[in-house]
Amino acid sequence: MSKKKAFTLIEVLIVLAIVGMIIGIGVPQVQRVFRTNLKSSTVKLSGLIRFAYDSSVVKGLTHRIVFDFDKRSYKLEVSSNGDLISLDDEKTKKDSEIEETPSFYAYDGEAGKETVLPSGIFFDSVENVSIKRKITSEQAYLYFFPQGMTEDVIIRLKSEKGEISYYSIKVNPANARAKIEGRYIEEK
């Protein structure tokens, strides 16, 4: 008689319990990593906002941050002259009708390079509170003016890995101070 080697039901149950514990410990760690990426992306973007504001005042030129929803990226651009930009045209047009202003070019240095958000991090929306306009696709712009003003904007980023998480940046139009909150800020 030959003896067949096989696993007993108890051995299989023990292995399944161990695998279940490993998965139970690992999933929250993965979610924490994506939440950390979301927070660090938000902090990095808020630093660029402050830099764009300061640079605009010092150089005397209008600057803007371009948010590209499809590429999940953003970059800083500067105007080629001191002309003032009219936002009145933008508030009457639809998102797809806003044309790229040819008088802007990429900012020299690191700030002008396109920054792609980490995997799993997306722009949810860029909301211009003063003109009551919320952009959720294609491109959005945040302008900084040489007179020391910017737009009243809420920028929302989200992580869609596991549980959906949000971080919001509320930009003060008078001084470009960025208030970061680990939630979806709704404008009142």
Short mmCIF file of N, CA and C in Angstrom, two decimals:
data_model
loop_
_atom_site.label_atom_id
_atom_site.label_comp_id
_atom_site.label_asym_id
_atom_site.label_seq_id
_atom_site.Cartn_x
_atom_site.Cartn_y
_atom_site.Cartn_z
N MET A 1 0.83 -1.18 0.00
CA MET A 1 0.00 0.00 0.00
C MET A 1 0.87 1.24 0.00
N SER A 2 0.54 2.15 -0.88
CA SER A 2 1.29 3.40 -0.89
C SER A 2 0.47 4.48 -0.20
N LYS A 3 1.18 5.28 0.50
CA LYS A 3 0.53 6.36 1.25
C LYS A 3 0.57 7.63 0.42
N LYS A 4 -0.60 8.25 0.19
CA LYS A 4 -0.66 9.50 -0.56
C LYS A 4 -0.44 10.66 0.39
N LYS A 5 0.36 11.61 -0.07
CA LYS A 5 0.61 12.79 0.75
C LYS A 5 -0.37 13.87 0.34
N ALA A 6 -1.06 14.44 1.33
CA ALA A 6 -2.04 15.51 1.06
C ALA A 6 -2.13 16.40 2.29
N PHE A 7 -2.71 17.59 2.07
CA PHE A 7 -2.91 18.50 3.19
C PHE A 7 -4.21 18.17 3.88
N THR A 8 -4.18 18.29 5.18
CA THR A 8 -5.42 18.08 5.93
C THR A 8 -6.23 19.36 5.90
N LEU A 9 -7.48 19.26 6.24
CA LEU A 9 -8.37 20.42 6.26
C LEU A 9 -7.87 21.46 7.26
N ILE A 10 -7.34 21.05 8.35
CA ILE A 10 -6.82 21.99 9.36
C ILE A 10 -5.62 22.74 8.81
N GLU A 11 -4.73 22.08 8.11
CA GLU A 11 -3.58 22.75 7.53
C GLU A 11 -4.00 23.80 6.50
N VAL A 12 -4.97 23.48 5.67
CA VAL A 12 -5.47 24.42 4.67
C VAL A 12 -6.10 25.63 5.36
N LEU A 13 -6.89 25.40 6.41
CA LEU A 13 -7.53 26.49 7.15
C LEU A 13 -6.50 27.40 7.82
N ILE A 14 -5.45 26.83 8.33
CA ILE A 14 -4.39 27.63 8.97
C ILE A 14 -3.70 28.51 7.93
N VAL A 15 -3.40 27.96 6.76
CA VAL A 15 -2.76 28.74 5.69
C VAL A 15 -3.69 29.87 5.25
N LEU A 16 -4.97 29.60 5.07
CA LEU A 16 -5.93 30.64 4.69
C LEU A 16 -6.03 31.73 5.76
N ALA A 17 -5.99 31.37 7.01
CA ALA A 17 -6.03 32.37 8.09
C ALA A 17 -4.79 33.25 8.06
N ILE A 18 -3.64 32.67 7.83
CA ILE A 18 -2.40 33.45 7.75
C ILE A 18 -2.45 34.41 6.55
N VAL A 19 -2.88 33.92 5.39
CA VAL A 19 -3.01 34.78 4.21
C VAL A 19 -4.00 35.91 4.47
N GLY A 20 -5.10 35.60 5.13
CA GLY A 20 -6.10 36.62 5.47
C GLY A 20 -5.53 37.69 6.39
N MET A 21 -4.72 37.29 7.36
CA MET A 21 -4.10 38.27 8.27
C MET A 21 -3.11 39.16 7.51
N ILE A 22 -2.34 38.58 6.62
CA ILE A 22 -1.37 39.37 5.84
C ILE A 22 -2.11 40.39 4.98
N ILE A 23 -3.18 39.98 4.32
CA ILE A 23 -3.96 40.91 3.50
C ILE A 23 -4.60 41.99 4.38
N GLY A 24 -5.10 41.58 5.54
CA GLY A 24 -5.73 42.54 6.46
C GLY A 24 -4.75 43.59 6.96
N ILE A 25 -3.51 43.23 7.11
CA ILE A 25 -2.49 44.19 7.55
C ILE A 25 -2.00 45.03 6.38
N GLY A 26 -1.88 44.42 5.20
CA GLY A 26 -1.31 45.11 4.04
C GLY A 26 -2.21 46.14 3.40
N VAL A 27 -3.50 45.89 3.31
CA VAL A 27 -4.42 46.82 2.63
C VAL A 27 -4.45 48.19 3.30
N PRO A 28 -4.59 48.29 4.61
CA PRO A 28 -4.55 49.64 5.21
C PRO A 28 -3.23 50.36 4.98
N GLN A 29 -2.12 49.61 4.92
CA GLN A 29 -0.82 50.23 4.66
C GLN A 29 -0.78 50.83 3.27
N VAL A 30 -1.34 50.13 2.28
CA VAL A 30 -1.37 50.63 0.91
C VAL A 30 -2.24 51.88 0.85
N GLN A 31 -3.40 51.87 1.52
CA GLN A 31 -4.27 53.05 1.55
C GLN A 31 -3.56 54.23 2.21
N ARG A 32 -2.78 53.98 3.23
CA ARG A 32 -2.04 55.04 3.91
C ARG A 32 -0.98 55.65 2.98
N VAL A 33 -0.35 54.82 2.15
CA VAL A 33 0.63 55.32 1.19
C VAL A 33 -0.03 56.28 0.20
N PHE A 34 -1.20 55.91 -0.32
CA PHE A 34 -1.90 56.78 -1.27
C PHE A 34 -2.37 58.06 -0.60
N ARG A 35 -2.79 57.98 0.65
CA ARG A 35 -3.19 59.18 1.39
C ARG A 35 -1.97 60.09 1.59
N THR A 36 -0.80 59.51 1.87
CA THR A 36 0.43 60.30 2.02
C THR A 36 0.81 60.96 0.70
N ASN A 37 0.68 60.22 -0.43
CA ASN A 37 0.96 60.81 -1.75
C ASN A 37 0.01 61.96 -2.03
N LEU A 38 -1.24 61.82 -1.65
CA LEU A 38 -2.23 62.87 -1.85
C LEU A 38 -1.87 64.12 -1.05
N LYS A 39 -1.50 63.92 0.19
CA LYS A 39 -1.13 65.06 1.05
C LYS A 39 0.14 65.73 0.53
N SER A 40 1.16 64.97 0.18
CA SER A 40 2.41 65.57 -0.29
C SER A 40 2.21 66.29 -1.62
N SER A 41 1.35 65.77 -2.49
CA SER A 41 1.05 66.46 -3.76
C SER A 41 0.36 67.79 -3.49
N THR A 42 -0.52 67.81 -2.52
CA THR A 42 -1.24 69.03 -2.17
C THR A 42 -0.28 70.07 -1.58
N VAL A 43 0.62 69.65 -0.72
CA VAL A 43 1.60 70.56 -0.12
C VAL A 43 2.53 71.12 -1.19
N LYS A 44 2.98 70.26 -2.11
CA LYS A 44 3.87 70.71 -3.19
C LYS A 44 3.17 71.75 -4.08
N LEU A 45 1.91 71.50 -4.40
CA LEU A 45 1.14 72.44 -5.22
C LEU A 45 0.93 73.77 -4.49
N SER A 46 0.67 73.72 -3.20
CA SER A 46 0.49 74.97 -2.44
C SER A 46 1.78 75.78 -2.40
N GLY A 47 2.93 75.12 -2.39
CA GLY A 47 4.21 75.83 -2.46
C GLY A 47 4.39 76.52 -3.80
N LEU A 48 3.97 75.87 -4.87
CA LEU A 48 4.04 76.49 -6.20
C LEU A 48 3.11 77.70 -6.28
N ILE A 49 1.96 77.62 -5.65
CA ILE A 49 1.02 78.75 -5.64
C ILE A 49 1.68 79.96 -4.99
N ARG A 50 2.31 79.76 -3.87
CA ARG A 50 2.96 80.87 -3.18
C ARG A 50 4.14 81.41 -4.01
N PHE A 51 4.90 80.51 -4.61
CA PHE A 51 6.02 80.92 -5.45
C PHE A 51 5.52 81.75 -6.64
N ALA A 52 4.45 81.31 -7.30
CA ALA A 52 3.90 82.04 -8.45
C ALA A 52 3.44 83.43 -8.06
N TYR A 53 2.83 83.54 -6.90
CA TYR A 53 2.37 84.84 -6.41
C TYR A 53 3.57 85.78 -6.20
N ASP A 54 4.58 85.30 -5.47
CA ASP A 54 5.76 86.12 -5.19
C ASP A 54 6.50 86.50 -6.47
N SER A 55 6.68 85.56 -7.38
CA SER A 55 7.38 85.82 -8.62
C SER A 55 6.64 86.84 -9.48
N SER A 56 5.33 86.76 -9.49
CA SER A 56 4.53 87.71 -10.26
C SER A 56 4.73 89.14 -9.77
N VAL A 57 4.75 89.30 -8.46
CA VAL A 57 4.94 90.64 -7.88
C VAL A 57 6.36 91.15 -8.16
N VAL A 58 7.35 90.30 -7.95
CA VAL A 58 8.74 90.70 -8.12
C VAL A 58 9.06 91.02 -9.58
N LYS A 59 8.61 90.18 -10.50
CA LYS A 59 8.93 90.37 -11.93
C LYS A 59 7.99 91.36 -12.62
N GLY A 60 6.86 91.67 -11.98
CA GLY A 60 5.91 92.59 -12.59
C GLY A 60 5.20 92.00 -13.80
N LEU A 61 5.08 90.68 -13.84
CA LEU A 61 4.43 89.99 -14.95
C LEU A 61 3.34 89.06 -14.43
N THR A 62 2.28 88.92 -15.21
CA THR A 62 1.21 87.99 -14.86
C THR A 62 1.73 86.55 -15.00
N HIS A 63 1.45 85.74 -14.02
CA HIS A 63 1.80 84.32 -14.04
C HIS A 63 0.50 83.52 -13.98
N ARG A 64 0.59 82.25 -14.36
CA ARG A 64 -0.57 81.37 -14.19
C ARG A 64 -0.09 79.94 -14.01
N ILE A 65 -0.87 79.20 -13.26
CA ILE A 65 -0.66 77.75 -13.14
C ILE A 65 -1.70 77.10 -14.03
N VAL A 66 -1.23 76.20 -14.89
CA VAL A 66 -2.11 75.48 -15.80
C VAL A 66 -2.33 74.09 -15.20
N PHE A 67 -3.60 73.74 -14.97
CA PHE A 67 -3.97 72.42 -14.46
C PHE A 67 -4.53 71.62 -15.63
N ASP A 68 -3.88 70.50 -15.95
CA ASP A 68 -4.33 69.65 -17.05
C ASP A 68 -4.96 68.39 -16.45
N PHE A 69 -6.28 68.30 -16.52
CA PHE A 69 -7.00 67.17 -15.92
C PHE A 69 -6.70 65.86 -16.62
N ASP A 70 -6.59 65.90 -17.95
CA ASP A 70 -6.35 64.66 -18.70
C ASP A 70 -4.96 64.08 -18.44
N LYS A 71 -3.95 64.94 -18.37
CA LYS A 71 -2.58 64.49 -18.11
C LYS A 71 -2.29 64.34 -16.62
N ARG A 72 -3.22 64.80 -15.76
CA ARG A 72 -3.02 64.81 -14.30
C ARG A 72 -1.74 65.58 -13.95
N SER A 73 -1.58 66.77 -14.55
CA SER A 73 -0.35 67.54 -14.36
C SER A 73 -0.65 69.02 -14.18
N TYR A 74 0.39 69.74 -13.76
CA TYR A 74 0.30 71.19 -13.65
C TYR A 74 1.67 71.78 -13.94
N LYS A 75 1.66 73.07 -14.35
CA LYS A 75 2.91 73.76 -14.64
C LYS A 75 2.69 75.25 -14.49
N LEU A 76 3.79 75.98 -14.30
CA LEU A 76 3.75 77.42 -14.14
C LEU A 76 4.14 78.08 -15.46
N GLU A 77 3.35 79.08 -15.86
CA GLU A 77 3.65 79.86 -17.05
C GLU A 77 3.69 81.33 -16.67
N VAL A 78 4.39 82.12 -17.48
CA VAL A 78 4.52 83.56 -17.25
C VAL A 78 4.20 84.29 -18.54
N SER A 79 3.59 85.48 -18.40
CA SER A 79 3.26 86.25 -19.61
C SER A 79 4.53 86.86 -20.19
N SER A 80 4.49 87.07 -21.49
CA SER A 80 5.66 87.62 -22.16
C SER A 80 5.73 89.14 -22.05
N ASN A 81 4.68 89.75 -21.56
CA ASN A 81 4.67 91.19 -21.37
C ASN A 81 3.82 91.54 -20.15
N GLY A 82 3.73 92.78 -19.83
CA GLY A 82 3.00 93.22 -18.65
C GLY A 82 1.53 93.47 -18.87
N ASP A 83 0.98 92.99 -20.00
CA ASP A 83 -0.44 93.21 -20.28
C ASP A 83 -1.30 92.56 -19.20
N LEU A 84 -2.39 93.22 -18.88
CA LEU A 84 -3.34 92.65 -17.94
C LEU A 84 -4.22 91.64 -18.68
N ILE A 85 -4.60 90.60 -18.00
CA ILE A 85 -5.42 89.55 -18.59
C ILE A 85 -6.86 89.78 -18.16
N SER A 86 -7.78 89.75 -19.10
CA SER A 86 -9.20 89.91 -18.79
C SER A 86 -9.82 88.54 -18.55
N LEU A 87 -10.37 88.35 -17.38
CA LEU A 87 -11.02 87.09 -17.07
C LEU A 87 -12.50 87.14 -17.42
N ASP A 88 -13.02 88.31 -17.82
CA ASP A 88 -14.43 88.43 -18.17
C ASP A 88 -14.78 87.53 -19.34
N ASP A 89 -13.88 87.41 -20.30
CA ASP A 89 -14.13 86.54 -21.44
C ASP A 89 -14.25 85.09 -21.00
N GLU A 90 -13.43 84.69 -20.04
CA GLU A 90 -13.44 83.30 -19.59
C GLU A 90 -14.73 82.93 -18.88
N LYS A 91 -15.31 83.84 -18.12
CA LYS A 91 -16.50 83.44 -17.36
C LYS A 91 -17.73 83.30 -18.25
N THR A 92 -17.72 83.85 -19.46
CA THR A 92 -18.85 83.70 -20.35
C THR A 92 -18.69 82.54 -21.31
N LYS A 93 -17.49 81.99 -21.43
CA LYS A 93 -17.25 80.87 -22.33
C LYS A 93 -17.38 79.55 -21.60
N LYS A 94 -17.65 78.51 -22.36
CA LYS A 94 -17.65 77.16 -21.82
C LYS A 94 -16.20 76.69 -21.71
N ASP A 95 -15.99 75.63 -20.93
CA ASP A 95 -14.63 75.11 -20.73
C ASP A 95 -13.92 74.84 -22.04
N SER A 96 -14.60 74.24 -23.00
CA SER A 96 -13.96 73.85 -24.25
C SER A 96 -13.71 75.03 -25.19
N GLU A 97 -14.30 76.20 -24.92
CA GLU A 97 -14.13 77.34 -25.80
C GLU A 97 -12.99 78.27 -25.39
N ILE A 98 -12.43 78.07 -24.21
CA ILE A 98 -11.36 78.94 -23.75
C ILE A 98 -10.10 78.61 -24.52
N GLU A 99 -9.54 79.59 -25.16
CA GLU A 99 -8.37 79.37 -25.99
C GLU A 99 -7.10 79.60 -25.19
N GLU A 100 -6.09 78.90 -25.57
CA GLU A 100 -4.77 79.08 -24.97
C GLU A 100 -4.26 80.48 -25.33
N THR A 101 -3.92 81.27 -24.36
CA THR A 101 -3.42 82.61 -24.62
C THR A 101 -1.98 82.49 -25.12
N PRO A 102 -1.69 82.99 -26.31
CA PRO A 102 -0.35 82.79 -26.89
C PRO A 102 0.73 83.60 -26.20
N SER A 103 0.38 84.54 -25.34
CA SER A 103 1.39 85.39 -24.73
C SER A 103 1.99 84.78 -23.46
N PHE A 104 1.72 83.51 -23.19
CA PHE A 104 2.29 82.83 -22.03
C PHE A 104 3.29 81.79 -22.48
N TYR A 105 4.35 81.63 -21.69
CA TYR A 105 5.35 80.61 -21.97
C TYR A 105 5.76 79.97 -20.65
N ALA A 106 6.40 78.81 -20.74
CA ALA A 106 6.81 78.08 -19.53
C ALA A 106 7.80 78.92 -18.71
N TYR A 107 7.62 78.93 -17.42
CA TYR A 107 8.52 79.62 -16.50
C TYR A 107 9.88 78.93 -16.56
N ASP A 108 10.96 79.71 -16.55
CA ASP A 108 12.30 79.13 -16.56
C ASP A 108 12.57 78.42 -15.23
N GLY A 109 13.17 77.28 -15.30
CA GLY A 109 13.55 76.55 -14.09
C GLY A 109 12.57 75.44 -13.76
N GLU A 110 12.75 74.87 -12.58
CA GLU A 110 11.95 73.74 -12.13
C GLU A 110 10.46 74.04 -12.08
N ALA A 111 10.10 75.24 -11.67
CA ALA A 111 8.69 75.60 -11.52
C ALA A 111 7.95 75.57 -12.85
N GLY A 112 8.65 75.75 -13.95
CA GLY A 112 8.02 75.75 -15.26
C GLY A 112 7.89 74.38 -15.89
N LYS A 113 8.52 73.39 -15.28
CA LYS A 113 8.42 72.04 -15.81
C LYS A 113 7.08 71.42 -15.41
N GLU A 114 6.56 70.63 -16.30
CA GLU A 114 5.28 69.97 -16.04
C GLU A 114 5.46 68.96 -14.91
N THR A 115 4.63 69.07 -13.89
CA THR A 115 4.65 68.14 -12.77
C THR A 115 3.45 67.22 -12.88
N VAL A 116 3.72 65.92 -12.98
CA VAL A 116 2.65 64.93 -13.08
C VAL A 116 2.34 64.40 -11.68
N LEU A 117 1.07 64.31 -11.36
CA LEU A 117 0.66 63.80 -10.06
C LEU A 117 1.02 62.32 -9.94
N PRO A 118 1.30 61.85 -8.72
CA PRO A 118 1.62 60.43 -8.54
C PRO A 118 0.47 59.52 -8.99
N SER A 119 0.80 58.28 -9.25
CA SER A 119 -0.21 57.30 -9.66
C SER A 119 -1.35 57.24 -8.64
N GLY A 120 -2.57 57.26 -9.14
CA GLY A 120 -3.73 57.18 -8.26
C GLY A 120 -4.22 58.51 -7.73
N ILE A 121 -3.52 59.61 -8.01
CA ILE A 121 -3.90 60.95 -7.56
C ILE A 121 -4.42 61.73 -8.77
N PHE A 122 -5.55 62.42 -8.60
CA PHE A 122 -6.20 63.14 -9.69
C PHE A 122 -6.66 64.51 -9.22
N PHE A 123 -6.84 65.43 -10.18
CA PHE A 123 -7.53 66.68 -9.89
C PHE A 123 -9.03 66.37 -9.90
N ASP A 124 -9.73 66.75 -8.85
CA ASP A 124 -11.18 66.61 -8.84
C ASP A 124 -11.82 67.82 -9.51
N SER A 125 -11.38 69.03 -9.08
CA SER A 125 -11.94 70.26 -9.65
C SER A 125 -11.08 71.45 -9.28
N VAL A 126 -11.22 72.50 -10.07
CA VAL A 126 -10.65 73.81 -9.77
C VAL A 126 -11.85 74.76 -9.85
N GLU A 127 -12.20 75.31 -8.71
CA GLU A 127 -13.39 76.16 -8.64
C GLU A 127 -13.01 77.61 -8.39
N ASN A 128 -13.38 78.49 -9.33
CA ASN A 128 -13.18 79.92 -9.17
C ASN A 128 -14.42 80.44 -8.44
N VAL A 129 -14.26 80.74 -7.17
CA VAL A 129 -15.38 81.11 -6.32
C VAL A 129 -15.99 82.45 -6.73
N SER A 130 -15.15 83.41 -7.10
CA SER A 130 -15.65 84.75 -7.39
C SER A 130 -16.53 84.80 -8.63
N ILE A 131 -16.27 83.97 -9.62
CA ILE A 131 -17.13 83.96 -10.81
C ILE A 131 -18.03 82.72 -10.83
N LYS A 132 -18.04 81.97 -9.74
CA LYS A 132 -18.89 80.78 -9.58
C LYS A 132 -18.75 79.82 -10.77
N ARG A 133 -17.53 79.38 -10.96
CA ARG A 133 -17.22 78.48 -12.08
C ARG A 133 -16.36 77.32 -11.59
N LYS A 134 -16.85 76.13 -11.79
CA LYS A 134 -16.15 74.92 -11.35
C LYS A 134 -15.73 74.12 -12.58
N ILE A 135 -14.43 73.91 -12.73
CA ILE A 135 -13.90 73.18 -13.87
C ILE A 135 -13.49 71.78 -13.40
N THR A 136 -13.94 70.77 -14.15
CA THR A 136 -13.68 69.38 -13.77
C THR A 136 -13.04 68.57 -14.89
N SER A 137 -12.74 69.21 -16.02
CA SER A 137 -12.13 68.48 -17.13
C SER A 137 -11.28 69.43 -17.98
N GLU A 138 -10.52 68.83 -18.86
CA GLU A 138 -9.63 69.55 -19.79
C GLU A 138 -8.60 70.37 -19.02
N GLN A 139 -8.63 71.72 -19.13
CA GLN A 139 -7.64 72.56 -18.45
C GLN A 139 -8.31 73.66 -17.64
N ALA A 140 -7.64 74.02 -16.56
CA ALA A 140 -8.07 75.16 -15.74
C ALA A 140 -6.83 76.01 -15.48
N TYR A 141 -7.05 77.29 -15.19
CA TYR A 141 -5.95 78.23 -14.97
C TYR A 141 -6.17 78.97 -13.66
N LEU A 142 -5.06 79.24 -12.98
CA LEU A 142 -5.06 80.10 -11.79
C LEU A 142 -4.07 81.22 -12.07
N TYR A 143 -4.58 82.45 -12.15
CA TYR A 143 -3.77 83.62 -12.52
C TYR A 143 -3.25 84.35 -11.28
N PHE A 144 -2.03 84.90 -11.42
CA PHE A 144 -1.40 85.71 -10.39
C PHE A 144 -1.01 87.04 -11.04
N PHE A 145 -1.42 88.14 -10.44
CA PHE A 145 -1.24 89.45 -11.06
C PHE A 145 -0.13 90.24 -10.37
N PRO A 146 0.60 91.07 -11.12
CA PRO A 146 1.74 91.81 -10.57
C PRO A 146 1.36 92.79 -9.46
N GLN A 147 0.10 93.13 -9.36
CA GLN A 147 -0.36 94.05 -8.31
C GLN A 147 -0.51 93.34 -6.96
N GLY A 148 -0.22 92.05 -6.91
CA GLY A 148 -0.30 91.31 -5.65
C GLY A 148 -1.66 90.70 -5.39
N MET A 149 -2.33 90.31 -6.44
CA MET A 149 -3.64 89.67 -6.29
C MET A 149 -3.64 88.36 -7.08
N THR A 150 -4.55 87.49 -6.69
CA THR A 150 -4.80 86.26 -7.44
C THR A 150 -6.29 86.01 -7.40
N GLU A 151 -6.70 84.86 -7.86
CA GLU A 151 -8.11 84.53 -7.91
C GLU A 151 -8.54 83.80 -6.65
N ASP A 152 -9.81 83.92 -6.32
CA ASP A 152 -10.42 83.22 -5.19
C ASP A 152 -10.78 81.81 -5.67
N VAL A 153 -9.91 80.86 -5.37
CA VAL A 153 -10.01 79.52 -5.96
C VAL A 153 -9.94 78.43 -4.90
N ILE A 154 -10.64 77.34 -5.18
CA ILE A 154 -10.49 76.10 -4.40
C ILE A 154 -10.03 75.02 -5.37
N ILE A 155 -8.89 74.41 -5.06
CA ILE A 155 -8.35 73.32 -5.87
C ILE A 155 -8.54 72.04 -5.07
N ARG A 156 -9.15 71.04 -5.70
CA ARG A 156 -9.42 69.78 -5.00
C ARG A 156 -8.69 68.64 -5.70
N LEU A 157 -7.94 67.88 -4.92
CA LEU A 157 -7.26 66.69 -5.41
C LEU A 157 -7.89 65.48 -4.74
N LYS A 158 -7.85 64.35 -5.43
CA LYS A 158 -8.43 63.14 -4.84
C LYS A 158 -7.58 61.93 -5.16
N SER A 159 -7.70 60.94 -4.29
CA SER A 159 -7.06 59.65 -4.48
C SER A 159 -8.18 58.65 -4.68
N GLU A 160 -8.10 57.86 -5.73
CA GLU A 160 -9.15 56.90 -6.00
C GLU A 160 -8.71 55.46 -5.73
N LYS A 161 -7.58 55.29 -5.09
CA LYS A 161 -7.14 53.94 -4.76
C LYS A 161 -7.77 53.55 -3.42
N GLY A 162 -8.48 52.44 -3.43
CA GLY A 162 -9.17 52.03 -2.21
C GLY A 162 -10.30 53.01 -1.93
N GLU A 163 -10.30 53.53 -0.75
CA GLU A 163 -11.31 54.52 -0.34
C GLU A 163 -10.96 55.88 -0.95
N ILE A 164 -11.97 56.57 -1.53
CA ILE A 164 -11.73 57.88 -2.14
C ILE A 164 -11.45 58.90 -1.04
N SER A 165 -10.32 59.60 -1.18
CA SER A 165 -9.91 60.63 -0.22
C SER A 165 -9.73 61.93 -0.97
N TYR A 166 -9.95 63.04 -0.25
CA TYR A 166 -9.81 64.37 -0.85
C TYR A 166 -8.87 65.23 -0.01
N TYR A 167 -8.18 66.12 -0.70
CA TYR A 167 -7.47 67.24 -0.08
C TYR A 167 -7.85 68.47 -0.88
N SER A 168 -8.08 69.57 -0.20
CA SER A 168 -8.47 70.82 -0.86
C SER A 168 -7.52 71.93 -0.49
N ILE A 169 -7.29 72.84 -1.44
CA ILE A 169 -6.49 74.03 -1.22
C ILE A 169 -7.39 75.23 -1.48
N LYS A 170 -7.59 76.05 -0.47
CA LYS A 170 -8.36 77.29 -0.61
C LYS A 170 -7.36 78.43 -0.68
N VAL A 171 -7.36 79.16 -1.82
CA VAL A 171 -6.38 80.22 -2.05
C VAL A 171 -7.00 81.57 -1.69
N ASN A 172 -6.32 82.31 -0.81
CA ASN A 172 -6.76 83.65 -0.44
C ASN A 172 -6.38 84.60 -1.57
N PRO A 173 -7.34 85.32 -2.18
CA PRO A 173 -7.03 86.16 -3.33
C PRO A 173 -6.16 87.38 -3.02
N ALA A 174 -6.12 87.81 -1.77
CA ALA A 174 -5.36 89.02 -1.41
C ALA A 174 -3.87 88.75 -1.22
N ASN A 175 -3.52 87.53 -0.77
CA ASN A 175 -2.11 87.27 -0.48
C ASN A 175 -1.63 85.88 -0.92
N ALA A 176 -2.49 85.14 -1.58
CA ALA A 176 -2.18 83.79 -2.11
C ALA A 176 -1.82 82.79 -1.02
N ARG A 177 -2.20 83.06 0.20
CA ARG A 177 -2.00 82.06 1.26
C ARG A 177 -2.89 80.86 0.96
N ALA A 178 -2.31 79.68 1.01
CA ALA A 178 -3.04 78.46 0.69
C ALA A 178 -3.42 77.74 1.98
N LYS A 179 -4.71 77.56 2.18
CA LYS A 179 -5.20 76.81 3.34
C LYS A 179 -5.49 75.39 2.86
N ILE A 180 -4.80 74.43 3.45
CA ILE A 180 -4.93 73.02 3.05
C ILE A 180 -5.81 72.30 4.06
N GLU A 181 -6.76 71.54 3.54
CA GLU A 181 -7.62 70.73 4.41
C GLU A 181 -7.71 69.32 3.84
N GLY A 182 -7.69 68.35 4.70
CA GLY A 182 -7.75 66.94 4.30
C GLY A 182 -9.17 66.47 4.07
N ARG A 183 -9.94 67.26 3.35
CA ARG A 183 -11.32 66.91 3.03
C ARG A 183 -11.75 67.71 1.81
N TYR A 184 -12.95 67.44 1.34
CA TYR A 184 -13.52 68.16 0.21
C TYR A 184 -14.15 69.43 0.75
N ILE A 185 -13.58 70.59 0.42
CA ILE A 185 -14.13 71.87 0.87
C ILE A 185 -15.23 72.27 -0.10
N GLU A 186 -16.39 72.54 0.42
CA GLU A 186 -17.51 73.02 -0.40
C GLU A 186 -17.67 74.49 -0.17
N GLU A 187 -17.75 75.27 -1.25
CA GLU A 187 -17.92 76.73 -1.13
C GLU A 187 -19.35 77.02 -0.71
N LYS A 188 -19.46 77.91 0.24
CA LYS A 188 -20.78 78.25 0.80
C LYS A 188 -21.51 79.23 -0.06
#
